[in-house]
Tab-separated table of C-alpha atoms in Angstrom:
chain	number	residue	atom	x	y	z
D	1	ASN	CA	45.647	23.653	111.565
D	2	ASN	CA	44.292	24.292	115.019
D	3	THR	CA	45.386	20.917	116.282
D	4	GLY	CA	49.129	21.858	115.985
D	5	VAL	CA	49.902	19.124	113.692
D	6	ASP	CA	51.409	20.236	110.340
D	7	CYS	CA	50.126	18.544	107.322
D	8	PRO	CA	52.629	17.499	104.586
D	9	GLN	CA	51.384	20.139	102.133
D	10	LYS	CA	52.089	22.888	104.616
D	11	LYS	CA	55.532	21.646	105.429
D	12	LYS	CA	56.376	21.570	101.837
D	13	LYS	CA	55.013	25.041	101.283
D	14	ASN	CA	56.995	26.358	104.261
D	15	ALA	CA	60.181	24.700	103.065
D	16	TYR	CA	59.761	26.264	99.674
D	17	ALA	CA	59.228	29.729	101.233
D	18	VAL	CA	62.461	29.376	103.317
D	19	VAL	CA	64.345	28.522	100.109
D	20	ILE	CA	63.011	31.519	98.176
D	21	GLY	CA	63.769	33.753	101.180
D	22	ARG	CA	67.349	32.630	101.438
D	23	LYS	CA	67.772	33.281	97.679
D	24	HIS	CA	66.470	36.883	98.105
D	25	VAL	CA	68.692	37.423	101.107
D	26	ILE	CA	71.731	36.059	99.160
D	27	ASN	CA	70.833	38.256	96.105
D	28	TYR	CA	70.536	41.312	98.242
D	29	CYS	CA	73.856	40.693	100.051
D	30	VAL	CA	75.739	40.109	96.878
D	31	THR	CA	74.237	43.307	95.289
D	32	HIS	CA	74.999	45.374	98.499
D	33	PHE	CA	78.486	43.865	98.592
D	34	VAL	CA	79.170	44.895	94.916
D	35	CYS	CA	77.775	48.420	95.464
D	36	LEU	CA	79.576	48.759	98.816
D	37	PHE	CA	83.087	47.819	97.294
D	38	SER	CA	82.636	49.715	94.012
D	39	CYS	CA	85.404	52.227	93.515
D	40	HIS	CA	84.830	53.754	90.137
D	41	LYS	CA	82.535	56.544	88.936
D	42	LEU	CA	82.548	59.236	86.173
D	43	GLN	CA	84.770	62.025	87.321
D	44	GLU	CA	87.640	64.365	86.124
D	45	SER	CA	91.129	64.723	87.469
D	46	LEU	CA	91.502	67.385	90.025
D	47	LEU	CA	94.081	69.338	88.060
D	48	SER	CA	91.796	69.319	85.092
D	49	SER	CA	89.898	72.512	84.385
D	50	ASN	CA	86.610	70.568	84.068
D	51	SER	CA	86.812	69.185	87.475
D	52	GLY	CA	85.558	72.290	89.276
D	53	TYR	CA	88.191	71.915	91.941
D	54	SER	CA	89.512	75.184	93.345
D	55	ASN	CA	91.103	74.516	96.699
D	56	TYR	CA	94.828	74.751	95.954
D	57	ARG	CA	95.874	76.180	99.268
D	58	GLY	CA	98.453	73.393	99.836
D	59	ILE	CA	100.152	74.198	96.477
D	60	LEU	CA	100.163	77.850	97.368
D	61	ASN	CA	101.704	77.139	100.686
D	62	TRP	CA	104.321	74.971	98.975
D	63	CYS	CA	105.161	77.894	96.540
D	64	VAL	CA	105.573	80.216	99.536
D	65	VAL	CA	107.951	77.775	101.322
D	66	MET	CA	109.960	77.344	98.166
D	67	LEU	CA	110.083	81.109	97.650
D	68	VAL	CA	111.249	81.623	101.210
D	69	LEU	CA	113.917	78.948	100.916
D	70	SER	CA	115.225	80.195	97.636
D	71	ASN	CA	115.378	83.813	98.812
D	72	ALA	CA	116.941	82.678	102.081
D	73	ARG	CA	119.844	81.143	99.980
D	74	LEU	CA	120.194	84.508	98.103
D	75	VAL	CA	120.201	86.486	101.443
D	76	LEU	CA	122.793	84.198	102.914
D	77	GLU	CA	124.925	84.417	99.724
D	78	ASN	CA	124.595	88.207	99.810
D	79	LEU	CA	125.726	88.327	103.454
D	80	ILE	CA	128.677	86.051	102.971
D	81	LYS	CA	129.758	88.003	99.828
D	82	TYR	CA	129.216	91.679	100.958
D	83	GLY	CA	128.753	91.610	104.687
D	84	ILE	CA	126.110	93.654	106.453
D	85	LEU	CA	125.592	96.898	104.366
D	86	VAL	CA	122.315	98.112	106.206
D	87	ASP	CA	122.785	101.501	107.662
D	88	PRO	CA	119.571	103.127	108.900
D	89	ILE	CA	121.336	106.423	109.642
D	90	GLN	CA	122.717	106.865	106.186
D	91	ILE	CA	119.475	108.502	104.744
D	92	ILE	CA	119.316	110.972	107.676
D	93	SER	CA	123.085	111.747	107.414
D	94	LEU	CA	122.463	112.507	103.823
D	95	PHE	CA	120.159	115.272	104.470
D	96	LEU	CA	122.063	116.631	107.508
D	97	LYS	CA	125.573	116.654	105.952
D	98	ASP	CA	124.839	117.573	102.388
D	99	PRO	CA	124.063	121.362	102.114
D	100	TYR	CA	122.404	120.867	98.769
D	101	SER	CA	119.610	118.814	100.308
D	102	TRP	CA	117.964	121.789	101.985
D	103	PRO	CA	116.535	123.448	98.885
D	104	ALA	CA	114.075	120.589	98.648
D	105	LEU	CA	112.599	121.595	102.085
D	106	CYS	CA	112.513	125.265	101.017
D	107	LEU	CA	110.616	124.309	97.921
D	108	ILE	CA	108.050	122.426	99.994
D	109	ILE	CA	107.616	125.419	102.204
D	110	VAL	CA	107.234	127.740	99.146
D	111	SER	CA	104.275	125.550	97.976
D	112	ASN	CA	102.103	127.460	100.515
D	113	VAL	CA	102.390	130.449	98.072
D	114	PHE	CA	100.597	128.510	95.386
D	115	ILE	CA	97.921	127.286	97.777
D	116	MET	CA	97.126	130.891	99.055
D	117	ALA	CA	97.133	132.224	95.508
D	118	ALA	CA	94.686	129.562	94.422
D	119	LEU	CA	92.291	130.386	97.355
D	120	TYR	CA	92.263	134.182	96.683
D	121	ILE	CA	91.909	133.753	93.056
D	122	GLU	CA	88.843	131.589	93.682
D	123	ARG	CA	87.514	134.153	96.044
D	124	LYS	CA	87.848	136.830	93.486
D	125	LEU	CA	86.254	134.573	90.809
D	126	SER	CA	83.217	134.055	93.107
D	127	VAL	CA	82.307	137.741	93.130
D	128	VAL	CA	83.597	139.327	89.784
D	129	SER	CA	81.763	139.571	86.488
D	130	CYS	CA	82.491	137.317	83.542
D	131	MET	CA	84.923	139.545	81.879
D	132	LEU	CA	87.099	139.856	84.865
D	133	GLY	CA	86.547	136.166	85.428
D	134	VAL	CA	88.325	135.489	82.133
D	135	ALA	CA	91.259	137.601	83.334
D	136	TYR	CA	91.502	135.749	86.654
D	137	SER	CA	91.302	132.397	84.859
D	138	THR	CA	94.301	133.529	82.783
D	139	VAL	CA	96.132	134.197	86.105
D	140	TYR	CA	95.114	130.782	87.084
D	141	CYS	CA	96.727	129.176	84.208
D	142	ASP	CA	99.942	131.169	84.697
D	143	LEU	CA	99.894	129.933	88.369
D	144	TYR	CA	100.007	126.220	87.068
D	145	VAL	CA	102.867	127.008	84.746
D	146	ILE	CA	104.782	128.790	87.418
D	147	CYS	CA	104.238	125.837	89.793
D	148	LEU	CA	105.565	123.326	87.170
D	149	VAL	CA	108.613	125.646	86.303
D	150	CYS	CA	109.350	126.422	89.874
D	151	LYS	CA	109.715	122.886	91.014
D	152	PHE	CA	111.590	121.909	87.766
D	153	TRP	CA	114.161	124.802	88.269
D	154	GLY	CA	114.468	124.299	91.981
D	155	VAL	CA	115.107	120.571	91.855
D	156	PHE	CA	117.288	120.583	88.660
D	157	SER	CA	119.479	123.304	89.888
D	158	GLY	CA	120.243	122.542	93.538
D	159	CYS	CA	118.606	119.458	95.143
D	160	VAL	CA	120.071	115.923	95.454
D	161	SER	CA	118.155	113.115	94.116
D	162	VAL	CA	116.544	112.004	97.323
D	163	GLY	CA	115.366	115.473	98.263
D	164	GLY	CA	114.434	116.174	94.654
D	165	VAL	CA	112.185	113.200	94.472
D	166	MET	CA	110.394	114.421	97.755
D	167	ALA	CA	110.074	117.931	96.462
D	168	LEU	CA	108.763	116.830	93.078
D	169	GLY	CA	106.357	114.465	94.579
D	170	VAL	CA	104.872	117.167	96.788
D	171	PHE	CA	104.544	119.751	93.875
D	172	THR	CA	103.033	117.092	91.450
D	173	VAL	CA	100.490	116.210	94.061
D	174	LEU	CA	99.841	119.959	94.708
D	175	PHE	CA	99.482	120.655	90.991
D	176	LEU	CA	96.832	117.815	90.604
D	177	LYS	CA	94.932	118.937	93.724
D	178	LEU	CA	94.896	122.660	92.782
D	179	TYR	CA	93.770	121.624	89.241
D	180	SER	CA	90.797	119.772	90.836
D	181	TYR	CA	90.199	122.636	93.116
D	182	ARG	CA	89.882	124.963	90.169
D	183	ASP	CA	87.560	122.608	88.280
D	184	VAL	CA	85.173	121.955	91.056
D	185	ASN	CA	84.754	125.617	92.015
D	186	LYS	CA	84.274	126.404	88.332
D	187	TRP	CA	81.415	123.914	88.146
D	188	CYS	CA	79.966	125.354	91.265
D	189	ARG	CA	80.006	128.920	89.749
D	190	GLU	CA	78.407	127.716	86.526
D	191	SER	CA	75.718	125.874	88.577
D	192	ARG	CA	75.043	128.947	90.680
D	193	ARG	CA	74.700	131.167	87.697
D	194	ALA	CA	72.201	128.718	86.144
D	195	LYS	CA	70.296	128.638	89.319
D	196	ALA	CA	70.322	132.508	89.555
D	197	ARG	CA	68.816	132.718	85.986
D	198	THR	CA	66.019	130.326	86.804
D	199	LEU	CA	65.302	131.158	90.408
D	200	SER	CA	66.464	134.769	90.335
D	201	ARG	CA	68.442	134.129	93.555
D	202	SER	CA	71.723	132.222	94.401
D	203	HIS	CA	72.335	129.667	97.129
D	204	SER	CA	75.719	131.068	98.059
D	205	CYS	CA	75.942	130.596	101.832
D	206	PRO	CA	76.686	127.366	103.846
D	207	SER	CA	73.644	125.661	105.161
D	208	VAL	CA	73.419	125.775	109.025
D	209	HIS	CA	71.307	123.870	111.404
D	210	LYS	CA	71.037	124.191	115.126
D	211	ALA	CA	71.036	121.308	117.491
D	212	ASN	CA	70.751	121.627	121.241
D	213	GLY	CA	71.333	125.285	121.090
D	214	THR	CA	74.544	125.132	119.140
D	215	ALA	CA	75.045	125.860	115.517
D	216	GLY	CA	76.939	123.278	113.344
D	217	TYR	CA	77.857	123.074	109.711
D	218	THR	CA	76.270	119.982	108.100
D	219	HIS	CA	76.469	120.965	104.445
D	220	VAL	CA	78.688	123.590	102.893
D	221	SER	CA	77.760	125.151	99.517
D	222	TYR	CA	79.602	127.437	97.233
D	223	PRO	CA	81.267	129.921	98.001
D	224	GLY	CA	81.179	129.123	101.705
D	225	ASN	CA	83.887	126.525	100.929
D	226	LEU	CA	86.508	129.128	100.084
D	227	THR	CA	88.210	129.190	103.391
D	228	HIS	CA	91.669	128.540	104.745
D	229	ARG	CA	90.450	125.627	106.786
D	230	ASP	CA	88.760	123.963	103.823
D	231	ILE	CA	91.568	124.204	101.245
D	232	TYR	CA	94.305	123.085	103.733
D	233	TYR	CA	92.000	120.116	104.662
D	234	PHE	CA	91.830	119.182	101.106
D	235	ILE	CA	95.669	119.601	100.676
D	236	PHE	CA	96.391	117.121	103.447
D	237	VAL	CA	93.627	114.424	102.953
D	238	PRO	CA	94.642	111.499	100.785
D	239	THR	CA	92.774	112.325	97.682
D	240	LEU	CA	93.412	114.257	94.496
D	241	CYS	CA	89.716	115.126	93.711
D	242	TYR	CA	88.174	118.067	95.565
D	243	GLU	CA	84.667	118.145	97.004
D	244	LEU	CA	82.859	120.671	98.946
D	245	ASN	CA	81.727	118.019	101.450
D	246	PHE	CA	83.969	115.093	101.970
D	247	PRO	CA	82.628	111.935	103.724
D	248	ARG	CA	83.874	111.988	107.331
D	249	SER	CA	84.459	109.181	109.830
D	250	PRO	CA	82.795	109.643	113.209
D	251	ARG	CA	85.826	109.465	115.394
D	252	ILE	CA	89.723	108.823	115.347
D	253	ARG	CA	90.484	105.294	116.294
D	254	LYS	CA	93.686	105.306	118.313
D	255	ARG	CA	94.564	101.635	118.020
D	256	PHE	CA	94.100	101.757	114.305
D	257	LEU	CA	96.283	104.873	114.066
D	258	LEU	CA	98.976	103.225	116.175
D	259	ARG	CA	99.035	100.153	114.021
D	260	ARG	CA	99.289	102.074	110.873
D	261	LEU	CA	102.100	104.157	112.462
D	262	LEU	CA	104.099	101.097	113.531
D	263	GLU	CA	103.683	99.594	110.051
D	264	MET	CA	105.018	102.808	108.338
D	265	LEU	CA	108.091	102.822	110.599
D	266	PHE	CA	108.839	99.203	110.228
D	267	LEU	CA	108.245	98.949	106.414
D	268	MET	CA	110.330	102.066	105.771
D	269	GLN	CA	113.381	100.680	107.591
D	270	LEU	CA	112.830	97.342	105.808
D	271	MET	CA	112.704	98.990	102.382
D	272	ILE	CA	115.867	101.021	103.102
D	273	GLY	CA	117.646	97.896	104.274
D	274	LEU	CA	116.631	95.800	101.329
D	275	ILE	CA	117.839	98.615	98.956
D	276	GLN	CA	121.160	98.955	100.731
D	277	GLN	CA	121.838	95.187	101.180
D	278	TRP	CA	120.291	93.605	98.128
D	279	MET	CA	119.680	96.043	95.243
D	280	VAL	CA	122.626	98.390	95.415
D	281	PRO	CA	125.369	95.654	94.999
D	282	THR	CA	123.321	93.870	92.296
D	283	ILE	CA	123.025	97.124	90.300
D	284	GLN	CA	126.729	98.064	90.825
D	285	ASN	CA	127.798	94.522	89.556
D	286	SER	CA	125.743	94.987	86.410
D	287	MET	CA	127.912	97.675	84.943
D	288	LYS	CA	130.574	95.376	83.573
D	289	PRO	CA	128.197	93.225	81.559
D	290	PHE	CA	126.720	96.467	80.055
D	291	GLN	CA	130.172	97.591	79.202
D	292	ASP	CA	131.159	94.278	77.623
D	293	MET	CA	127.672	94.003	76.036
D	294	ASP	CA	127.478	90.408	77.334
D	295	LEU	CA	123.776	89.719	76.694
D	296	SER	CA	123.647	86.525	78.774
D	297	ARG	CA	125.182	88.274	81.803
D	298	ILE	CA	122.885	91.207	81.340
D	299	VAL	CA	119.835	88.917	81.321
D	300	GLU	CA	121.228	87.176	84.436
D	301	ARG	CA	121.752	90.485	86.204
D	302	LEU	CA	118.237	91.572	85.203
D	303	LEU	CA	116.636	88.454	86.562
D	304	LYS	CA	118.691	88.608	89.805
D	305	LEU	CA	117.519	92.238	90.212
D	306	ALA	CA	113.808	91.464	89.474
D	307	VAL	CA	113.190	89.635	92.761
D	308	PRO	CA	114.415	92.307	95.280
D	309	ASN	CA	113.025	95.108	93.028
D	310	HIS	CA	109.466	93.484	92.891
D	311	PHE	CA	109.638	92.627	96.628
D	312	ILE	CA	110.503	96.270	97.452
D	313	TRP	CA	107.735	97.466	95.168
D	314	LEU	CA	105.116	95.375	96.859
D	315	ILE	CA	106.321	96.589	100.229
D	316	PHE	CA	106.092	100.091	99.048
D	317	PHE	CA	102.631	99.604	97.815
D	318	TYR	CA	101.511	98.356	101.230
D	319	TRP	CA	103.422	101.099	102.957
D	320	TYR	CA	102.061	103.971	100.918
D	321	PHE	CA	98.602	102.986	99.788
D	322	HIS	CA	97.455	101.132	102.902
D	323	SER	CA	99.612	102.165	105.974
D	324	SER	CA	100.424	105.772	105.193
D	325	MET	CA	97.151	106.821	103.464
D	326	ASN	CA	95.060	105.041	106.088
D	327	PHE	CA	97.085	106.774	108.739
D	328	VAL	CA	96.534	110.204	107.255
D	329	ALA	CA	92.852	109.490	106.517
D	330	GLU	CA	92.320	108.412	110.115
D	331	LEU	CA	94.039	111.465	111.414
D	332	MET	CA	92.031	113.810	109.239
D	333	GLN	CA	88.722	111.700	109.759
D	334	PHE	CA	88.589	111.255	106.023
D	335	GLY	CA	85.865	108.562	105.173
D	336	ASP	CA	86.631	107.343	101.694
D	337	ARG	CA	89.350	104.727	102.228
D	338	GLU	CA	89.233	103.120	98.725
D	339	PHE	CA	92.837	103.814	97.796
D	340	TYR	CA	93.242	100.615	95.731
D	341	ARG	CA	91.193	97.761	94.434
D	342	ASP	CA	91.994	94.093	93.591
D	343	TRP	CA	94.690	94.904	91.202
D	344	TRP	CA	96.419	91.634	91.919
D	345	ASN	CA	93.666	89.844	90.105
D	346	SER	CA	94.112	91.878	86.868
D	347	GLU	CA	93.616	89.928	83.745
D	348	THR	CA	94.265	92.907	81.507
D	349	ILE	CA	96.625	95.766	81.634
D	350	PRO	CA	93.942	98.508	81.713
D	351	TYR	CA	92.314	96.790	84.736
D	352	PHE	CA	95.682	96.965	86.574
D	353	TRP	CA	96.248	100.641	85.865
D	354	SER	CA	92.609	101.625	86.774
D	355	ASN	CA	92.665	99.754	90.064
D	356	TRP	CA	96.052	99.871	91.683
D	357	ASN	CA	96.079	103.685	92.327
D	358	ILE	CA	92.564	104.785	92.888
D	359	PRO	CA	93.165	108.548	93.794
D	360	VAL	CA	95.131	109.086	90.478
D	361	HIS	CA	92.556	106.970	88.486
D	362	LYS	CA	89.673	109.022	89.823
D	363	TRP	CA	91.580	112.293	89.059
D	364	CYS	CA	92.283	111.188	85.470
D	365	LEU	CA	88.611	110.027	84.949
D	366	ARG	CA	86.995	113.114	86.409
D	367	HIS	CA	89.297	115.933	85.131
D	368	PHE	CA	90.891	114.557	82.020
D	369	TYR	CA	89.130	111.559	80.388
D	370	LYS	CA	85.464	112.607	80.691
D	371	PRO	CA	86.044	116.219	79.735
D	372	MET	CA	87.716	115.015	76.616
D	373	LEU	CA	84.762	112.850	75.796
D	374	VAL	CA	82.343	115.797	76.380
D	375	LYS	CA	84.400	117.765	73.864
D	376	GLY	CA	83.921	115.152	71.290
D	377	VAL	CA	87.047	113.146	71.489
D	378	ASN	CA	86.623	109.313	70.793
D	379	LYS	CA	87.414	106.911	73.676
D	380	PHE	CA	90.478	105.468	72.101
D	381	THR	CA	92.197	108.958	71.578
D	382	ALA	CA	91.164	109.942	75.122
D	383	GLN	CA	92.753	106.748	76.637
D	384	LEU	CA	95.959	107.379	74.585
D	385	ALA	CA	95.955	110.865	76.061
D	386	VAL	CA	95.656	109.545	79.599
D	387	PHE	CA	98.531	107.126	79.061
D	388	PHE	CA	100.600	109.920	77.419
D	389	MET	CA	100.028	112.203	80.434
D	390	SER	CA	100.860	109.383	82.852
D	391	ALA	CA	104.006	108.645	80.901
D	392	PHE	CA	105.045	112.259	81.107
D	393	PHE	CA	104.684	112.504	84.776
D	394	HIS	CA	106.528	109.202	85.306
D	395	GLU	CA	109.432	110.524	83.274
D	396	TYR	CA	109.223	113.909	85.012
D	397	LEU	CA	109.534	112.431	88.430
D	398	VAL	CA	112.566	110.340	87.522
D	399	SER	CA	114.601	112.446	85.072
D	400	VAL	CA	114.437	115.754	86.892
D	401	PRO	CA	115.975	114.471	90.131
D	402	LEU	CA	118.636	112.520	88.139
D	403	LYS	CA	119.291	115.704	86.170
D	404	MET	CA	119.240	113.710	82.866
D	405	PHE	CA	116.584	112.853	80.262
D	406	ARG	CA	116.626	109.369	78.884
D	407	LEU	CA	112.961	108.658	78.382
D	408	TRP	CA	113.079	105.101	79.737
D	409	ALA	CA	110.140	105.642	82.050
D	410	PHE	CA	108.146	107.402	79.261
D	411	LEU	CA	108.703	104.618	76.790
D	412	GLY	CA	107.958	101.976	79.355
D	413	MET	CA	104.556	103.541	80.035
D	414	MET	CA	103.845	104.039	76.276
D	415	ALA	CA	104.794	100.440	75.752
D	416	GLN	CA	101.784	99.520	77.916
D	417	ILE	CA	99.595	100.336	75.023
D	418	PRO	CA	100.573	97.571	72.679
D	419	LEU	CA	100.989	95.159	75.492
D	420	ALA	CA	97.418	95.966	76.654
D	421	TYR	CA	96.291	95.159	73.077
D	422	PHE	CA	98.238	91.904	72.959
D	423	VAL	CA	97.038	90.655	76.360
D	424	GLY	CA	93.458	91.676	75.838
D	425	ARG	CA	93.458	90.081	72.381
D	426	PHE	CA	95.286	86.771	72.815
D	427	LEU	CA	95.306	86.027	76.603
D	428	ARG	CA	92.343	85.202	78.921
D	429	GLY	CA	91.930	84.381	82.579
D	430	ASN	CA	94.930	83.110	84.462
D	431	TYR	CA	97.189	83.622	81.312
D	432	GLY	CA	96.315	87.244	81.266
D	433	ASN	CA	96.914	87.623	85.042
D	434	ALA	CA	100.268	85.930	84.604
D	435	ALA	CA	101.087	88.335	81.699
D	436	VAL	CA	100.246	91.320	83.993
D	437	TRP	CA	102.488	89.953	86.734
D	438	MET	CA	105.307	89.236	84.281
D	439	SER	CA	105.130	92.932	82.975
D	440	LEU	CA	105.460	94.171	86.620
D	441	ILE	CA	108.261	91.882	87.673
D	442	ILE	CA	110.490	92.198	84.512
D	443	GLY	CA	109.562	95.743	83.249
D	444	GLN	CA	110.605	97.691	86.424
D	445	PRO	CA	114.136	96.305	86.664
D	446	ILE	CA	114.807	96.999	83.097
D	447	ALA	CA	114.005	100.685	83.638
D	448	VAL	CA	116.199	100.647	86.880
D	449	LEU	CA	119.195	99.206	85.179
D	450	MET	CA	118.825	101.537	82.161
D	451	TYR	CA	118.695	104.662	84.283
D	452	PHE	CA	121.649	103.494	86.477
D	453	HIS	CA	123.750	102.666	83.369
D	454	ASP	CA	123.176	106.141	81.896
D	455	TYR	CA	123.608	107.772	85.282
D	456	TYR	CA	126.925	105.870	85.774
D	457	VAL	CA	128.242	106.684	82.367
D	458	LEU	CA	127.265	110.348	82.565
D	459	ARG	CA	128.541	111.002	86.165
D	460	CYS	CA	131.240	108.395	86.785
D	461	VAL	CA	132.771	107.693	83.401
D	462	LEU	CA	132.484	110.994	81.603
């Protein structure tokens, strides 16, 4: 209506539109209000496995706080009951005052004889005929037997336990290294003879290239590796598997080296202090329950010993496999730093044993397990043989310094076989991981108490 005067029909139509518009606005507001204040939807509880929730850091922090508080109470109880037992000079004075501790150092020095013998035998094997090679290989085997007998006789006859453990550790590592040294050089000889047959010539000298007018060795081939420098480099680097050309780091990082050195010194003192202050009194107080055969008190002593023993074992792992090995590797510019993997996530027993000590695992895999498979031995038998060998060396490193044979360490290692079957068959995921941790926390103090009990009965009572 161009006149500006609304007709009655239009006014009625406009009023109806206003009413309809108000209804739509009200419906929209009501719907929006209901959606805005809706508080329920389809979802699972956070602690349910189906929720997909995985951020439990607060609970982990709570566990750490509770662990610290509970252990602080035990530490305070120990200090009130026994006083301060920590004596950092005790270990040093043990070596200085006891005349029977020096044979261990003499044995370590004598180990150079076996190193030199292995080097010169390999040099002879690289140039002699096959018939003479058999004779030299026999001498090699005799060298290994003499090495085992020498360290057994030297430690069992004269060394105290601390020095004996050190000497046995050095000789055991040396035995494994020389075995790898022999195998790798043997493979190189066989490869060279095969190439000589096909190419009528041998690649027997180190590869040399010249850069900027200076000669530098970039790749060493057999028998150019048979030098004093090469074998002693292998003896000192933190690995048990020999190679002609190890991966090398470009430089020595001084700050990294200093951090590892400070960690080594601090953690060593911490372990000694915890052993003196916490473990020794607990072990000594466990003898009476053993004498009375009080089962409940024995279990109580076992659980009380489990905490410091496991804590010390974790510190030892970090001290040895991270701080010490990285320190030596950095000093020697050794490039392969995989000394351990994520064993703490182990859900099976075999996964733990193949990931917590990588140098030993690589040696067993390369020089023991795979050669047995090549000879036709089935996998299960080969795995049993690896566990048997590991059990032998565990018992060897414990019984010889203590000068008694009780087979607790051997039986503990062999018990891993049925435990591995049980965990792998019936437990999965977090339950398997908990079973692995339980075996570590409980198994070790059982062996410690059994050895101390037998040592106490043999030395103190009898």
